[in-house]
PDB file of C-alpha atoms in Angstrom:
ATOM      1  CA  MET A   1      19.372   7.508 -14.420  1.00  0.00           C
ATOM      2  CA  SER A   2      17.936   7.310 -10.887  1.00  0.00           C
ATOM      3  CA  ALA A   3      14.646   5.622 -10.137  1.00  0.00           C
ATOM      4  CA  ALA A   4      12.872   8.903  -9.669  1.00  0.00           C
ATOM      5  CA  ASP A   5      13.422   9.870 -13.389  1.00  0.00           C
ATOM      6  CA  THR A   6      11.669   6.499 -14.340  1.00  0.00           C
ATOM      7  CA  ALA A   7       9.223   6.129 -11.660  1.00  0.00           C
ATOM      8  CA  PRO A   8       5.828   5.483 -13.561  1.00  0.00           C
ATOM      9  CA  VAL A   9       3.249   8.431 -11.690  1.00  0.00           C
ATOM     10  CA  THR A  10      -0.460   7.944 -12.227  1.00  0.00           C
ATOM     11  CA  GLU A  11      -2.405  10.100 -15.091  1.00  0.00           C
ATOM     12  CA  GLY A  12      -3.098  13.474 -13.377  1.00  0.00           C
ATOM     13  CA  ALA A  13       0.088  13.413 -11.186  1.00  0.00           C
ATOM     14  CA  ALA A  14       2.167  15.844 -10.883  1.00  0.00           C
ATOM     15  CA  PRO A  15       5.997  15.637 -11.429  1.00  0.00           C
ATOM     16  CA  ALA A  16       7.856  13.583  -8.856  1.00  0.00           C
ATOM     17  CA  ALA A  17       9.127  15.253  -5.754  1.00  0.00           C
ATOM     18  CA  PRO A  18      12.932  15.602  -5.339  1.00  0.00           C
ATOM     19  CA  THR A  19      14.424  12.162  -3.993  1.00  0.00           C
ATOM     20  CA  ALA A  20      15.613  12.160  -0.519  1.00  0.00           C
ATOM     21  CA  THR A  21      19.216  11.438   0.607  1.00  0.00           C
ATOM     22  CA  ALA A  22      19.494   8.167   3.076  1.00  0.00           C
ATOM     23  CA  THR A  23      20.356   8.904   6.363  1.00  0.00           C
ATOM     24  CA  PRO A  24      24.140   8.803   7.287  1.00  0.00           C
ATOM     25  CA  THR A  25      24.453   5.745   9.520  1.00  0.00           C
ATOM     26  CA  ASP A  26      27.141   7.239  11.915  1.00  0.00           C
ATOM     27  CA  VAL A  27      24.589   9.961  13.077  1.00  0.00           C
ATOM     28  CA  ALA A  28      23.884   9.911  16.286  1.00  0.00           C
ATOM     29  CA  PRO A  29      20.267   8.052  17.683  1.00  0.00           C
ATOM     30  CA  ALA A  30      18.728  10.949  18.774  1.00  0.00           C
ATOM     31  CA  ALA A  31      19.470  13.031  15.572  1.00  0.00           C
ATOM     32  CA  ALA A  32      18.922   9.825  13.280  1.00  0.00           C
ATOM     33  CA  SER A  33      15.953  10.064  14.887  1.00  0.00           C
ATOM     34  CA  ASP A  34      15.830  13.430  14.179  1.00  0.00           C
ATOM     35  CA  ALA A  35      16.404  13.123  10.165  1.00  0.00           C
ATOM     36  CA  ASP A  36      14.517   9.864   9.446  1.00  0.00           C
ATOM     37  CA  ALA A  37      11.383  11.918  10.741  1.00  0.00           C
ATOM     38  CA  ALA A  38      12.545  14.706   8.811  1.00  0.00           C
ATOM     39  CA  THR A  39      12.644  12.971   5.564  1.00  0.00           C
ATOM     40  CA  ASP A  40       9.280  10.866   6.805  1.00  0.00           C
ATOM     41  CA  ALA A  41       7.973  14.629   6.835  1.00  0.00           C
ATOM     42  CA  ARG A  42       9.251  15.153   3.319  1.00  0.00           C
ATOM     43  CA  TRP A  43       7.424  12.385   1.915  1.00  0.00           C
ATOM     44  CA  LEU A  44       4.219  12.711   3.641  1.00  0.00           C
ATOM     45  CA  ALA A  45       4.061  16.114   2.826  1.00  0.00           C
ATOM     46  CA  ARG A  46       4.398  14.976  -1.520  1.00  0.00           C
ATOM     47  CA  THR A  47       1.408  12.045  -0.502  1.00  0.00           C
ATOM     48  CA  VAL A  48      -1.208  15.029   0.591  1.00  0.00           C
ATOM     49  CA  GLU A  49       0.308  16.673  -2.563  1.00  0.00           C
ATOM     50  CA  LEU A  50      -0.877  13.964  -4.557  1.00  0.00           C
ATOM     51  CA  ALA A  51      -3.953  13.507  -2.999  1.00  0.00           C
ATOM     52  CA  VAL A  52      -5.175  16.948  -2.843  1.00  0.00           C
ATOM     53  CA  GLU A  53      -4.753  17.195  -6.616  1.00  0.00           C
ATOM     54  CA  ASN A  54      -6.133  14.017  -7.134  1.00  0.00           C
ATOM     55  CA  VAL A  55      -9.447  15.382  -5.540  1.00  0.00           C
ATOM     56  CA  ALA A  56      -8.736  18.787  -8.018  1.00  0.00           C
ATOM     57  CA  ALA A  57      -9.010  16.134 -11.055  1.00  0.00           C
ATOM     58  CA  GLY A  58     -11.732  14.351  -9.377  1.00  0.00           C
ATOM     59  CA  GLY A  59     -10.393  11.531  -7.864  1.00  0.00           C
ATOM     60  CA  GLY A  60     -10.399  10.215  -4.103  1.00  0.00           C
ATOM     61  CA  PRO A  61      -8.712  11.855  -1.009  1.00  0.00           C
ATOM     62  CA  PHE A  62      -5.663  10.031  -1.684  1.00  0.00           C
ATOM     63  CA  GLY A  63      -1.830   9.760  -2.627  1.00  0.00           C
ATOM     64  CA  ALA A  64       0.974   7.441  -1.846  1.00  0.00           C
ATOM     65  CA  LEU A  65       4.658   6.181  -2.713  1.00  0.00           C
ATOM     66  CA  ILE A  66       6.980   3.781  -2.292  1.00  0.00           C
ATOM     67  CA  VAL A  67      10.538   4.904  -1.325  1.00  0.00           C
ATOM     68  CA  ARG A  68      13.938   2.506  -1.321  1.00  0.00           C
ATOM     69  CA  GLY A  69      17.002   3.723  -0.752  1.00  0.00           C
ATOM     70  CA  GLY A  70      16.293   7.365  -0.057  1.00  0.00           C
ATOM     71  CA  GLU A  71      14.894   7.175  -4.089  1.00  0.00           C
ATOM     72  CA  LEU A  72      11.676   7.379  -4.936  1.00  0.00           C
ATOM     73  CA  VAL A  73      10.333   4.518  -6.829  1.00  0.00           C
ATOM     74  CA  ALA A  74       7.034   5.096  -7.970  1.00  0.00           C
ATOM     75  CA  GLU A  75       3.528   7.324  -7.128  1.00  0.00           C
ATOM     76  CA  GLY A  76      -0.303   6.270  -6.545  1.00  0.00           C
ATOM     77  CA  GLN A  77      -3.643   8.210  -6.805  1.00  0.00           C
ATOM     78  CA  ASN A  78      -6.823   6.977  -6.109  1.00  0.00           C
ATOM     79  CA  ARG A  79      -7.593   6.011  -9.138  1.00  0.00           C
ATOM     80  CA  VAL A  80     -11.218   3.644  -7.433  1.00  0.00           C
ATOM     81  CA  THR A  81     -13.902   5.725  -9.682  1.00  0.00           C
ATOM     82  CA  ALA A  82     -11.639   6.710 -12.459  1.00  0.00           C
ATOM     83  CA  ASN A  83     -10.677   3.179 -13.495  1.00  0.00           C
ATOM     84  CA  LEU A  84     -14.146   1.696 -12.002  1.00  0.00           C
ATOM     85  CA  ASP A  85     -12.188  -0.682  -9.796  1.00  0.00           C
ATOM     86  CA  PRO A  86     -12.659  -1.038  -6.400  1.00  0.00           C
ATOM     87  CA  THR A  87      -9.253  -1.908  -5.608  1.00  0.00           C
ATOM     88  CA  ALA A  88      -7.338   0.783  -7.227  1.00  0.00           C
ATOM     89  CA  HIS A  89      -6.550   2.627  -4.269  1.00  0.00           C
ATOM     90  CA  ALA A  90      -3.438   5.007  -4.143  1.00  0.00           C
ATOM     91  CA  GLU A  91      -1.337   2.819  -1.785  1.00  0.00           C
ATOM     92  CA  VAL A  92      -2.264  -0.367  -4.475  1.00  0.00           C
ATOM     93  CA  VAL A  93      -1.655   1.658  -7.243  1.00  0.00           C
ATOM     94  CA  ALA A  94       1.751   2.832  -5.834  1.00  0.00           C
ATOM     95  CA  ILE A  95       2.642  -1.140  -5.295  1.00  0.00           C
ATOM     96  CA  ARG A  96       1.605  -2.088  -8.401  1.00  0.00           C
ATOM     97  CA  ALA A  97       3.792   0.542 -10.063  1.00  0.00           C
ATOM     98  CA  ALA A  98       6.708   0.118  -7.757  1.00  0.00           C
ATOM     99  CA  CYS A  99       7.011  -3.508  -8.540  1.00  0.00           C
ATOM    100  CA  GLN A 100       6.685  -3.131 -12.507  1.00  0.00           C
ATOM    101  CA  VAL A 101       9.945  -0.198 -11.697  1.00  0.00           C
ATOM    102  CA  VAL A 102      12.189  -2.771  -9.779  1.00  0.00           C
ATOM    103  CA  GLY A 103      10.977  -6.111 -11.871  1.00  0.00           C
ATOM    104  CA  ASP A 104       9.927  -7.869  -8.694  1.00  0.00           C
ATOM    105  CA  PHE A 105       7.108  -8.462  -6.860  1.00  0.00           C
ATOM    106  CA  SER A 106       8.663  -7.730  -3.371  1.00  0.00           C
ATOM    107  CA  LEU A 107       9.298  -4.261  -2.580  1.00  0.00           C
ATOM    108  CA  ALA A 108      11.614  -5.496   1.013  1.00  0.00           C
ATOM    109  CA  GLY A 109      13.649  -2.410   1.640  1.00  0.00           C
ATOM    110  CA  ALA A 110      11.266  -0.011   0.806  1.00  0.00           C
ATOM    111  CA  THR A 111       8.852   2.351   2.959  1.00  0.00           C
ATOM    112  CA  LEU A 112       5.279   2.860   2.015  1.00  0.00           C
ATOM    113  CA  TYR A 113       4.047   6.462   2.532  1.00  0.00           C
ATOM    114  CA  THR A 114       0.663   6.967   2.374  1.00  0.00           C
ATOM    115  CA  SER A 115      -1.756  10.934   2.811  1.00  0.00           C
ATOM    116  CA  CYS A 116      -3.792   8.410   5.128  1.00  0.00           C
ATOM    117  CA  GLU A 117      -3.689   5.226   7.362  1.00  0.00           C
ATOM    118  CA  PRO A 118      -3.922   2.207   4.936  1.00  0.00           C
ATOM    119  CA  CYS A 119      -7.502   0.400   4.964  1.00  0.00           C
ATOM    120  CA  PRO A 120      -7.426  -3.547   5.324  1.00  0.00           C
ATOM    121  CA  LEU A 121      -7.060  -3.995   2.112  1.00  0.00           C
ATOM    122  CA  CYS A 122      -3.707  -1.422   1.512  1.00  0.00           C
ATOM    123  CA  LEU A 123      -2.153  -2.722   4.606  1.00  0.00           C
ATOM    124  CA  SER A 124      -2.861  -6.467   3.259  1.00  0.00           C
ATOM    125  CA  ALA A 125      -1.153  -5.281  -0.078  1.00  0.00           C
ATOM    126  CA  ALA A 126       2.151  -3.771   1.761  1.00  0.00           C
ATOM    127  CA  LEU A 127       1.776  -7.162   4.076  1.00  0.00           C
ATOM    128  CA  TRP A 128       2.014  -9.117   0.462  1.00  0.00           C
ATOM    129  CA  ALA A 129       5.050  -6.618  -1.081  1.00  0.00           C
ATOM    130  CA  ARG A 130       7.294  -7.000   2.032  1.00  0.00           C
ATOM    131  CA  VAL A 131       7.819  -3.749   2.609  1.00  0.00           C
ATOM    132  CA  ASP A 132       9.516  -2.634   5.606  1.00  0.00           C
ATOM    133  CA  ARG A 133       7.896   0.329   6.534  1.00  0.00           C
ATOM    134  CA  VAL A 134       4.193   1.768   5.812  1.00  0.00           C
ATOM    135  CA  VAL A 135       4.120   5.613   6.945  1.00  0.00           C
ATOM    136  CA  TYR A 136       1.255   7.324   7.180  1.00  0.00           C
ATOM    137  CA  ALA A 137      -0.533  10.927   7.376  1.00  0.00           C
ATOM    138  CA  ALA A 138      -4.406  11.364   8.379  1.00  0.00           C
ATOM    139  CA  ASP A 139      -5.821   8.192  10.264  1.00  0.00           C
ATOM    140  CA  ARG A 140      -9.080   6.197  10.173  1.00  0.00           C
ATOM    141  CA  HIS A 141     -10.931   8.423  11.882  1.00  0.00           C
ATOM    142  CA  ASP A 142     -10.177  11.461   9.661  1.00  0.00           C
ATOM    143  CA  ALA A 143     -11.107   9.044   6.611  1.00  0.00           C
ATOM    144  CA  ALA A 144     -14.425   8.170   8.160  1.00  0.00           C
ATOM    145  CA  ARG A 145     -14.833  12.361   8.550  1.00  0.00           C
ATOM    146  CA  GLY A 146     -14.647  12.107   4.981  1.00  0.00           C
ATOM    147  CA  GLY A 147     -17.133   9.545   4.250  1.00  0.00           C
ATOM    148  CA  PHE A 148     -14.904   6.661   3.748  1.00  0.00           C
ATOM    149  CA  ASP A 149     -15.496   2.706   5.601  1.00  0.00           C
ATOM    150  CA  ASP A 150     -11.719   2.109   6.738  1.00  0.00           C
ATOM    151  CA  LEU A 151     -12.641   2.550  10.392  1.00  0.00           C
ATOM    152  CA  GLU A 152     -16.074   0.162   9.454  1.00  0.00           C
ATOM    153  CA  PHE A 153     -13.864  -2.121   7.963  1.00  0.00           C
ATOM    154  CA  TYR A 154     -11.111  -2.372  10.716  1.00  0.00           C
ATOM    155  CA  GLU A 155     -13.763  -2.940  13.553  1.00  0.00           C
ATOM    156  CA  LEU A 156     -15.406  -5.568  10.873  1.00  0.00           C
ATOM    157  CA  PHE A 157     -12.405  -7.532  11.141  1.00  0.00           C
ATOM    158  CA  GLY A 158     -12.447  -7.203  14.919  1.00  0.00           C
ATOM    159  CA  ARG A 159     -16.053  -8.901  15.238  1.00  0.00           C
ATOM    160  CA  ASP A 160     -17.035 -12.895  14.738  1.00  0.00           C
ATOM    161  CA  ARG A 161     -17.677 -13.517  10.756  1.00  0.00           C
ATOM    162  CA  SER A 162     -21.463 -14.915  12.163  1.00  0.00           C
ATOM    163  CA  THR A 163     -21.909 -10.777  12.363  1.00  0.00           C
ATOM    164  CA  TRP A 164     -20.970  -9.839   9.537  1.00  0.00           C
ATOM    165  CA  GLU A 165     -23.831  -8.628   6.994  1.00  0.00           C
ATOM    166  CA  LEU A 166     -21.916 -10.297   4.439  1.00  0.00           C
ATOM    167  CA  PRO A 167     -21.717 -13.865   4.539  1.00  0.00           C
ATOM    168  CA  VAL A 168     -18.249 -15.618   4.086  1.00  0.00           C
ATOM    169  CA  VAL A 169     -18.876 -19.344   4.139  1.00  0.00           C
ATOM    170  CA  ALA A 170     -16.791 -22.382   3.341  1.00  0.00           C
ATOM    171  CA  ALA A 171     -18.026 -25.036   1.185  1.00  0.00           C
ATOM    172  CA  ARG A 172     -15.001 -27.661   1.013  1.00  0.00           C
ATOM    173  CA  PRO A 173     -15.122 -30.001  -1.915  1.00  0.00           C
ATOM    174  CA  ASP A 174     -13.140 -33.021  -1.803  1.00  0.00           C
ATOM    175  CA  ASP A 175     -11.109 -31.589  -4.363  1.00  0.00           C
ATOM    176  CA  ALA A 176     -10.527 -28.457  -2.198  1.00  0.00           C
ATOM    177  CA  THR A 177      -6.564 -28.936  -1.786  1.00  0.00           C
ATOM    178  CA  ALA A 178      -6.139 -29.566  -5.085  1.00  0.00           C
ATOM    179  CA  PRO A 179      -4.663 -26.598  -6.125  1.00  0.00           C
ATOM    180  CA  PHE A 180      -2.060 -26.014  -3.266  1.00  0.00           C
ATOM    181  CA  ASP A 181      -1.155 -30.321  -3.645  1.00  0.00           C
ATOM    182  CA  ALA A 182      -0.151 -29.084  -7.729  1.00  0.00           C
ATOM    183  CA  TRP A 183       1.591 -26.348  -6.582  1.00  0.00           C
ATOM    184  CA  LEU A 184       3.589 -28.138  -3.881  1.00  0.00           C
ATOM    185  CA  ALA A 185       4.387 -30.322  -6.761  1.00  0.00           C
ATOM    186  CA  HIS A 186       5.502 -28.012  -8.914  1.00  0.00           C
ATOM    187  CA  ASP A 187       9.427 -27.858  -8.667  1.00  0.00           C
ATOM    188  CA  HIS A 188       9.820 -25.068 -10.655  1.00  0.00           C
ATOM    189  CA  ARG A 189       7.081 -22.570  -8.390  1.00  0.00           C
ATOM    190  CA  THR A 190       8.102 -19.500  -7.372  1.00  0.00           C
ATOM    191  CA  ASP A 191       7.619 -19.034  -3.646  1.00  0.00           C
ATOM    192  CA  TYR A 192       6.058 -15.611  -2.562  1.00  0.00           C
TER     193      TYR A 192
END
């Protein structure tokens, strides 16, 4: 049974797309690049399908999937309004599902494909998940045209915090480092 046969699909999603085959390592660099582009295009097409299906089902216009070793691991669709969860972006949903499928919090060796350039939340999730690549279709300007704050958030992170409308304030008690001291002293911790 392949990972695609067991890949979780979010509620209302269509069946998983056929799995791609890995590019042979002995292909000439230009041909490998063309093959990679074709593979990327095939997976991106699926993310766009997921996003459009999600809009038809009343959700946001975002779809994502995780691929490792040429095999679909998991798919995700934006579930923000359906789940009343502002963190249930398609990329996060796909990352959470993929981690459950592989039984690890690391998705090293995987690619995150997404219908739109990841917002800072999703890009951070991809970094924490240790994916090898992120490939996206539409960009932050397309998202802004659709009424989404991705572009605004990217611009916010480029500004000094003192200019933010949302105060982010350090209030450092004497024991502020106690959790990290406990972590470092714990012999059986799982580093991540």
